[in-house]
CSV table of C-alpha atoms in Angstrom, one decimal:
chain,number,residue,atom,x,y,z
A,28,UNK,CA,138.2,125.1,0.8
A,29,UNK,CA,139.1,127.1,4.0
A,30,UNK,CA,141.1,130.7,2.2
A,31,UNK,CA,144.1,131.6,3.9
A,32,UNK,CA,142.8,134.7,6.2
A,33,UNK,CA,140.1,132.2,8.0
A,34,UNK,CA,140.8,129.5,10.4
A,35,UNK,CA,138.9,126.0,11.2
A,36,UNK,CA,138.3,126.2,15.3
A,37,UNK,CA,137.4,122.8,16.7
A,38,UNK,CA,136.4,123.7,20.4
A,39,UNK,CA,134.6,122.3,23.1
A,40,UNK,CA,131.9,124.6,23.7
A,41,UNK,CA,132.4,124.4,27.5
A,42,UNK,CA,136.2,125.8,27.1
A,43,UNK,CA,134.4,128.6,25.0
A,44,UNK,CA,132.3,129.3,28.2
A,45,UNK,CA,135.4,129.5,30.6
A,46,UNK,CA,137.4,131.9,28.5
A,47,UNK,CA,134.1,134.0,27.5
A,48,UNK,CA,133.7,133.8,31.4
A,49,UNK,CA,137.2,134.7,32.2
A,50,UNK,CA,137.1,137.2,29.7
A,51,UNK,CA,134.3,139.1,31.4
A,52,UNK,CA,135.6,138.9,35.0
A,53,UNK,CA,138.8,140.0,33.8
A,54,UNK,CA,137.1,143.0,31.6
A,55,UNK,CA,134.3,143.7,34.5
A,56,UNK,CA,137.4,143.5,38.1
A,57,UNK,CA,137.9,147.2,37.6
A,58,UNK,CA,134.2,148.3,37.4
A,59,UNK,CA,133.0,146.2,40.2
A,60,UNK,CA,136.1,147.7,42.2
A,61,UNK,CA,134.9,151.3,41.3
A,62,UNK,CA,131.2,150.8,42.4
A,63,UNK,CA,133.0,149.7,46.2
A,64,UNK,CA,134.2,153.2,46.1
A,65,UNK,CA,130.4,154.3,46.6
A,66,UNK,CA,129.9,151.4,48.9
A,67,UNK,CA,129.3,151.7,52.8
A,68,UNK,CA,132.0,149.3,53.9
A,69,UNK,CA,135.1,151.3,53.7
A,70,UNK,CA,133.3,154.9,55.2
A,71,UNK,CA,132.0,152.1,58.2
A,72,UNK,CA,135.4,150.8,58.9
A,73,UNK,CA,136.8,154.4,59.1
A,74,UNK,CA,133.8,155.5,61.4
A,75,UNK,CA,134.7,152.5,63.5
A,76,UNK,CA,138.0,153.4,64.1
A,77,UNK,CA,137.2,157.2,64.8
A,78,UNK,CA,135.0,155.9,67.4
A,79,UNK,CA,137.6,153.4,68.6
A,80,UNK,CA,139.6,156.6,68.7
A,81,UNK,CA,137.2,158.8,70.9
A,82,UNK,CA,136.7,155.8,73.4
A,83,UNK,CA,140.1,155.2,73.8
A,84,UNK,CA,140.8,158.8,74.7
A,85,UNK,CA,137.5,159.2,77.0
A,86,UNK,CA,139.1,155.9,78.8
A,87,UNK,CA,142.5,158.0,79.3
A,88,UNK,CA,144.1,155.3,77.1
A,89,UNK,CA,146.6,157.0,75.0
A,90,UNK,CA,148.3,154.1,73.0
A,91,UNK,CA,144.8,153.1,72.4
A,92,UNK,CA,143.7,156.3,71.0
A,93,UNK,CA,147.3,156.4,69.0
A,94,UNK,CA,146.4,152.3,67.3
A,95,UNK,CA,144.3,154.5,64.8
A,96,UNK,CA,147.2,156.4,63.6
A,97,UNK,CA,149.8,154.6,61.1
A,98,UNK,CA,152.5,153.4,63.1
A,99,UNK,CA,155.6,154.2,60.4
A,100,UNK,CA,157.8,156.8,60.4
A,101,UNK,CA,155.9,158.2,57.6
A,102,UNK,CA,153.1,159.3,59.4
A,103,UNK,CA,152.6,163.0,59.3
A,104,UNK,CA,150.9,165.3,61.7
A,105,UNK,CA,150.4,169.0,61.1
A,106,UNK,CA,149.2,171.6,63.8
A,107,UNK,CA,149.8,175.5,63.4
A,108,UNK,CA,153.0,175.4,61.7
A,109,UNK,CA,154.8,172.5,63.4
A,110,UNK,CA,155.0,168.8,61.4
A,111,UNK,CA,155.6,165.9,63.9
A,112,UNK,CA,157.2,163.1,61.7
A,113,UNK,CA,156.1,159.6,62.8
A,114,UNK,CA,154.4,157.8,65.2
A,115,UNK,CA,156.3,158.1,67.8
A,116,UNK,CA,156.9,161.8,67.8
A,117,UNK,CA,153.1,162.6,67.2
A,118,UNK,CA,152.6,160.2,70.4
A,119,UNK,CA,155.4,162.2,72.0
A,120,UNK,CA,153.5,165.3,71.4
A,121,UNK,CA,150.0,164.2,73.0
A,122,UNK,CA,152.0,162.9,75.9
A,123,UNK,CA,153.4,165.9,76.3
A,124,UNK,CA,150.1,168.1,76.1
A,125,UNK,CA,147.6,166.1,77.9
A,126,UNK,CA,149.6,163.5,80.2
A,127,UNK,CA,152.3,165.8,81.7
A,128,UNK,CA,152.1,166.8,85.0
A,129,UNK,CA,149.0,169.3,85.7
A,130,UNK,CA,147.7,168.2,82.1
A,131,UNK,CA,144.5,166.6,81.5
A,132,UNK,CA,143.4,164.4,78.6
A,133,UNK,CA,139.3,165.2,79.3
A,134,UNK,CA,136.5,164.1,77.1
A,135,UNK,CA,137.0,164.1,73.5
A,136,UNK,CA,133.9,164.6,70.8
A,137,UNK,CA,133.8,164.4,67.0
A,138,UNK,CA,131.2,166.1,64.9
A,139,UNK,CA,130.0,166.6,61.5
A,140,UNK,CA,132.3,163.9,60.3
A,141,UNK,CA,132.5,163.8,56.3
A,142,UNK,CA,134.0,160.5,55.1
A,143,UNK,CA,134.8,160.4,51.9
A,144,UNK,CA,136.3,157.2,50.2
A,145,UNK,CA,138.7,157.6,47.4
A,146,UNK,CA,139.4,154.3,46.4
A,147,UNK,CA,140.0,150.2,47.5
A,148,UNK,CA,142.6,151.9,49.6
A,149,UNK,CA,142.5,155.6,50.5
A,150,UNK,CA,139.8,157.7,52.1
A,151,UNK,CA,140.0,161.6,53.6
A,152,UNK,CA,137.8,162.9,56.7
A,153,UNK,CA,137.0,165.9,57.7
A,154,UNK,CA,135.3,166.8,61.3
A,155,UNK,CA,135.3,169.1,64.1
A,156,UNK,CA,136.8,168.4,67.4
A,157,UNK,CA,136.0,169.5,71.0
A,158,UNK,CA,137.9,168.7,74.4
A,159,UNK,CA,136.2,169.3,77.5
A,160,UNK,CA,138.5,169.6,80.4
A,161,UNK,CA,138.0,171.1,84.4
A,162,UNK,CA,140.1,173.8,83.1
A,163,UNK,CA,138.8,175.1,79.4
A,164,UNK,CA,137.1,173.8,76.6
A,165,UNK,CA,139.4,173.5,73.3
A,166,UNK,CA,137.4,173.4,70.0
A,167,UNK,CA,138.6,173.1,66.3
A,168,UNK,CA,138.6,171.1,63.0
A,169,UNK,CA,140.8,168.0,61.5
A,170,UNK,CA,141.1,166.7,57.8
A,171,UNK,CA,142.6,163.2,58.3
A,172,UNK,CA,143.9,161.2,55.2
A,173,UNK,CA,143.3,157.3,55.7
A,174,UNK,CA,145.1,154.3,54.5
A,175,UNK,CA,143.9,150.8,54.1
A,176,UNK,CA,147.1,149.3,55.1
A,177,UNK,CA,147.3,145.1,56.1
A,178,UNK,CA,146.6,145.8,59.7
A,179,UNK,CA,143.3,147.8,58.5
A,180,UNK,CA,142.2,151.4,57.8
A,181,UNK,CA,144.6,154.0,59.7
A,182,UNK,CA,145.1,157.5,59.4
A,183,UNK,CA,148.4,158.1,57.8
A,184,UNK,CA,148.4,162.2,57.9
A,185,UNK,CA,147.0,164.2,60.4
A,186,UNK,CA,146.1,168.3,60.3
A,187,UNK,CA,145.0,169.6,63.0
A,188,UNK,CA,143.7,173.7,64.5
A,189,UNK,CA,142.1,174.9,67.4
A,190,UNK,CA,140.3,177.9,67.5
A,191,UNK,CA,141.9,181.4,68.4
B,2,UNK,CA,132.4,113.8,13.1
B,3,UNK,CA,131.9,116.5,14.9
B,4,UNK,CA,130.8,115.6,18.7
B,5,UNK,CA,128.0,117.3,20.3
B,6,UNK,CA,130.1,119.2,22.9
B,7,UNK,CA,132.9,121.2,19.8
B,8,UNK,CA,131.3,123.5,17.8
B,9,UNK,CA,132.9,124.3,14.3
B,10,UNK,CA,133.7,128.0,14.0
B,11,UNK,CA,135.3,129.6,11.0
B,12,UNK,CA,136.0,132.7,11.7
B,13,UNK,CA,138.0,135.3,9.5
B,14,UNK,CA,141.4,136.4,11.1
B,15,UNK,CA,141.3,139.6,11.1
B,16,UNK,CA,138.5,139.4,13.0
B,17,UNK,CA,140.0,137.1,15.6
B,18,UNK,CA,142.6,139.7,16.1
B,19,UNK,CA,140.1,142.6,16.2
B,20,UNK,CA,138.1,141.0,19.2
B,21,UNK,CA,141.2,140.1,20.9
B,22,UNK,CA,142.7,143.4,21.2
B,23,UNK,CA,139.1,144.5,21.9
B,24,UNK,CA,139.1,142.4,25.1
B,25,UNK,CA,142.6,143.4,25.7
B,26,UNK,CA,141.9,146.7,25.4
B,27,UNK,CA,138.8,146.3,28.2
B,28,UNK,CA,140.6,144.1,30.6
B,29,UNK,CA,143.9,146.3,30.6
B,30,UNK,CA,141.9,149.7,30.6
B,31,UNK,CA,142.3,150.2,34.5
B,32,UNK,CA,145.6,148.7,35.1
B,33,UNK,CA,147.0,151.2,32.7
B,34,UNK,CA,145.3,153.3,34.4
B,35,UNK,CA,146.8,152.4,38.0
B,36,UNK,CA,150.2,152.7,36.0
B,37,UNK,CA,149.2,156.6,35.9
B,38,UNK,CA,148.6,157.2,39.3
B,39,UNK,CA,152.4,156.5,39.4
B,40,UNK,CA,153.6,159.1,36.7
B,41,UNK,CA,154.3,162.1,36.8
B,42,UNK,CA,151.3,164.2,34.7
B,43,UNK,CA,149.2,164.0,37.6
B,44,UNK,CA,151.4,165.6,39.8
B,45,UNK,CA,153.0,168.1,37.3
B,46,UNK,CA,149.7,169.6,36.6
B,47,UNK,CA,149.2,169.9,40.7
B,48,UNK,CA,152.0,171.2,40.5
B,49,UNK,CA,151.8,173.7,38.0
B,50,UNK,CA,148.4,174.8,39.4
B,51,UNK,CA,150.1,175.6,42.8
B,52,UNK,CA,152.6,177.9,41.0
B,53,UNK,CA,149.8,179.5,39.2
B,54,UNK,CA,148.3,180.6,42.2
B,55,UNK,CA,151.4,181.6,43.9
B,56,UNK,CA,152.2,183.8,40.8
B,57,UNK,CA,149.0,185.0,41.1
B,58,UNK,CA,148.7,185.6,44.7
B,59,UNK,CA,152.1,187.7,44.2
B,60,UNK,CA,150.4,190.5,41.3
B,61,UNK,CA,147.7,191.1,43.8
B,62,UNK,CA,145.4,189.0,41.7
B,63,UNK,CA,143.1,187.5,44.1
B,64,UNK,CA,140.5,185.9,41.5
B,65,UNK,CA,143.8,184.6,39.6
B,66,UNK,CA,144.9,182.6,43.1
B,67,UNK,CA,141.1,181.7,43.3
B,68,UNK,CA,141.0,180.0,40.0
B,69,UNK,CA,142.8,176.6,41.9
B,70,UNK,CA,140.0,176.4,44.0
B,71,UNK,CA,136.4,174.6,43.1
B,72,UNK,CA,134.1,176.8,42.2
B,73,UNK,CA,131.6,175.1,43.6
B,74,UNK,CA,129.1,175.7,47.0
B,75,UNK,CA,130.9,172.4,47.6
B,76,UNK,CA,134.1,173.5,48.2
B,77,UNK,CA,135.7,173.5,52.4
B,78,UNK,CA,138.2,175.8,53.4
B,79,UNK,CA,139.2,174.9,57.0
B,80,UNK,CA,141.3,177.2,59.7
B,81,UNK,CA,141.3,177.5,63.2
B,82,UNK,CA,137.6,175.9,64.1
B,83,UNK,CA,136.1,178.0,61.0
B,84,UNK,CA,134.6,176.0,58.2
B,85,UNK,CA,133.7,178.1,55.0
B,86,UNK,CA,131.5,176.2,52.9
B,87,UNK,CA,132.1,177.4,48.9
B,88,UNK,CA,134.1,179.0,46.9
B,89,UNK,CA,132.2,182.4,47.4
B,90,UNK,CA,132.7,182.1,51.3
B,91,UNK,CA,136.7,181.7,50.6
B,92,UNK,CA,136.9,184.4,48.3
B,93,UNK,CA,135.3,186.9,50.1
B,94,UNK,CA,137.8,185.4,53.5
B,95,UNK,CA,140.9,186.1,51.3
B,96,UNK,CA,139.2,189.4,50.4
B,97,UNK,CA,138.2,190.7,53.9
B,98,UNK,CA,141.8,189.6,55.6
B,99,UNK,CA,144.3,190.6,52.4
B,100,UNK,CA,142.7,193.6,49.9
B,101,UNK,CA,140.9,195.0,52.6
B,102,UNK,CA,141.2,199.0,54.1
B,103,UNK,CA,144.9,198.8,55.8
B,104,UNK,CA,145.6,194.9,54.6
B,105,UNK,CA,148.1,193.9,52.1
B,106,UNK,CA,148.4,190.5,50.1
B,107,UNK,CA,152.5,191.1,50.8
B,108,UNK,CA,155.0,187.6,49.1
B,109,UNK,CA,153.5,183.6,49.1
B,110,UNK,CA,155.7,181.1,49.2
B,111,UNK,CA,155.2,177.4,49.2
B,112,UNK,CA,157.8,175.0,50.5
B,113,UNK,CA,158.4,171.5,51.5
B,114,UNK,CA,155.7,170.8,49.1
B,115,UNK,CA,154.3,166.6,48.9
B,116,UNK,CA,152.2,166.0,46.1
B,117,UNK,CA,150.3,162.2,46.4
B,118,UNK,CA,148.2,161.6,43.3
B,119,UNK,CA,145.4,158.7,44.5
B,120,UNK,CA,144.0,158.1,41.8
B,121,UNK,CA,143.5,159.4,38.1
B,122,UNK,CA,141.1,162.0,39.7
B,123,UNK,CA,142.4,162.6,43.2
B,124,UNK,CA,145.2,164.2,44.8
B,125,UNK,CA,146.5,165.6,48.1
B,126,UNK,CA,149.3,167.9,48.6
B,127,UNK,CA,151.0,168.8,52.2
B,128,UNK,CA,153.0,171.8,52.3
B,129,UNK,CA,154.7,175.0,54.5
B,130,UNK,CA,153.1,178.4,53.4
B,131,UNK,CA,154.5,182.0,54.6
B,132,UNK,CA,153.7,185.5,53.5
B,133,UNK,CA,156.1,188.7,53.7
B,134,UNK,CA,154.4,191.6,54.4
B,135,UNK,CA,155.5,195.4,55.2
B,136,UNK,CA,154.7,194.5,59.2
B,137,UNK,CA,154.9,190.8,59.6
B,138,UNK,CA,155.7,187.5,58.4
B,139,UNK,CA,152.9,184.9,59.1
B,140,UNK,CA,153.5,181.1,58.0
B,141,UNK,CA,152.1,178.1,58.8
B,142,UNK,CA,150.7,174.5,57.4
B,143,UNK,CA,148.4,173.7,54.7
B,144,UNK,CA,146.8,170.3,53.6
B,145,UNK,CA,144.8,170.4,50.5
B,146,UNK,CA,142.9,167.7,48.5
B,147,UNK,CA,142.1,168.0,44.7
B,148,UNK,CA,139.9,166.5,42.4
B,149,UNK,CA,140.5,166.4,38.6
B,150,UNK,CA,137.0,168.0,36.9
B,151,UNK,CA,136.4,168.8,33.4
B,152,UNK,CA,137.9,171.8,33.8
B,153,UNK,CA,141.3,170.6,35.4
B,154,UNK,CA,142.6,169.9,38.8
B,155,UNK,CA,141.2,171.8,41.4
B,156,UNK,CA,141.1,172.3,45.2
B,157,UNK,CA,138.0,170.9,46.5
B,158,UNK,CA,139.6,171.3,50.4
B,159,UNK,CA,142.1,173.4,52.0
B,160,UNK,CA,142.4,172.8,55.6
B,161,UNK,CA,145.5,176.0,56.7
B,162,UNK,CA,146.6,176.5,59.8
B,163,UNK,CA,149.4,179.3,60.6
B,164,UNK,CA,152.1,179.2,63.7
B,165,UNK,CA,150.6,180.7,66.7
C-alpha cells in the first residue's frame, strides 16, 4: 500500500539525468558568471580599446579616438566643473581644443592603468594621462566608467583633470 | 514489469516539495538578486551616506565626512594630476587645505546628484559640489565609486575636479 503523503514515480532514468543536469546548470549560471568577473577577458577588451584609443589620437584621427566613447546622448564627460552631455558635444569639445586653428592634438600616453571589472557588463578605469605637444606638455588623471554595450566595451562616462 | 531504463522511486511529498523549493531557491538566488540592483535600497543608502557627509562636512566634523570614505590604504582620491593612495593620505588633504592655520571648511552642497547601483555591491555616483566660504565660492565635479563592505557602503574612489 502506497499512504497518501508518498507518490509512485515511474521514470526513465535518462530524463532523471536531464532535469538533475538542467537543474545544476540552471543553479551553477550565476556562479560561473561571477568567477568571469575575475577573469582576463573583459579587463583585455577594455585595454584594447584604450590602446585603440591612444593610436587613434597619435594618428590625428579624432572620430577614431571618439569610437571608444558611447555614442548616445547619454554619455557624460566631466572636466573642472563643466559636463558635456553626449557624444557629440564631448566630440565638439576636443575639436574645439586640439583641432581649431593654432591647436595641436600631439602625442597622447596612458599610465598606471587600473582596470577593474564589475560585472558581465560594467568595468571602471582609472589612469593618468600626458599630452606632449611643440607648445607644453599637459599631464593629469581620468576615472572612466565602461559599458559592455552590443557594439562592445565603451566608455559611457568620462572625468577628466589636468594638473594646476 | 519494470524495464531496465525507469527506476521506481517512492518518495514522501513533503520531501518532493522540500527539494524543489530548495533548487528553486538556488537557481533563482541571483536573478533576485539582479531584481535588486533595480530597487531603490541600494541607492537610498548611497544616498543617505552622501547626506551624512555633507551634514558632517557642515559642523566642521572632518572625521564625520571621512566616515563615507574606505578606510583602507586601498582607497584613491583623484584631483588635478594628484593621486592620494588611502584613506590617511585623504584625510590629512582635507586637513591641510580646510582646518588648517587661515582655512575654513565654509557650506557643501551636492547637486545634480546620479546614483547607478551596478550591482548588489557596487555603485557610482556623478555629481556638482560647491563650498561657501567667508572669501570664495569654489565648485566643481565629482565622480565617485562605492563598494558595499561589511561595514556599509563606502567610497572606495573619488576622482574631484573644481572649475578653473
Amino acid at each position: 500500500m502506497i499512504k497518501d503523503e508518498t507518490v509512485l514515480l515511474r521514470i526513465p532514468c535518462r530524463y532523471i539525468g536531464v532535469a538533475v543536469l538542467s537543474l545544476l546548470a540552471i543553479s551553477t549560471k550565476n556562479s560561473v558568471g561571477s568567477d568571469l568577473y575575475q577573469d582576463q577577458s573583459g579587463a583585455d577588451n577594455v585595454r584594447r580599446l584604450l590602446d585603440s584609443q591612444v593610436a587613434a589620437w597619435n594618428k590625428g584621427d579624432l572620430k577614431g579616438f571618439m569610437a571608444g566613447y558611447w555614442k548616445s546622448e547619454k554619455l557624460t564627460f566631466f572636466s573642472g566643473d563643466k559636463i558635456e552631455h553626449g557624444w557629440q558635444a564631448t566630440y565638439d569639445r576636443y575639436q574645439k581644443r586640439y583641432q581649431a586653428e593654432g591647436r595641436e592634438m600631439g602625442t597622447l600616453t596612458f599610465s598606471e592603468l587600473k582596470i577593474e571589472i564589475i560585472g558581465p557588463e560594467m568595468a571602471w578605469v582609472r589612469g593618468r594621462w600626458k599630452l606632449v605637444t611643440s607648445k607644453e606638455t599637459p599631464r593629469g588623471l581620468f576615472t572612466l566608467v565602461f559599458k559592455k554595450l552590443p557594439e562592445g566595451w565603451r566608455i559611457v562616462h568620462d572625468h577628466t583633470s589636468a594638473g594646476q
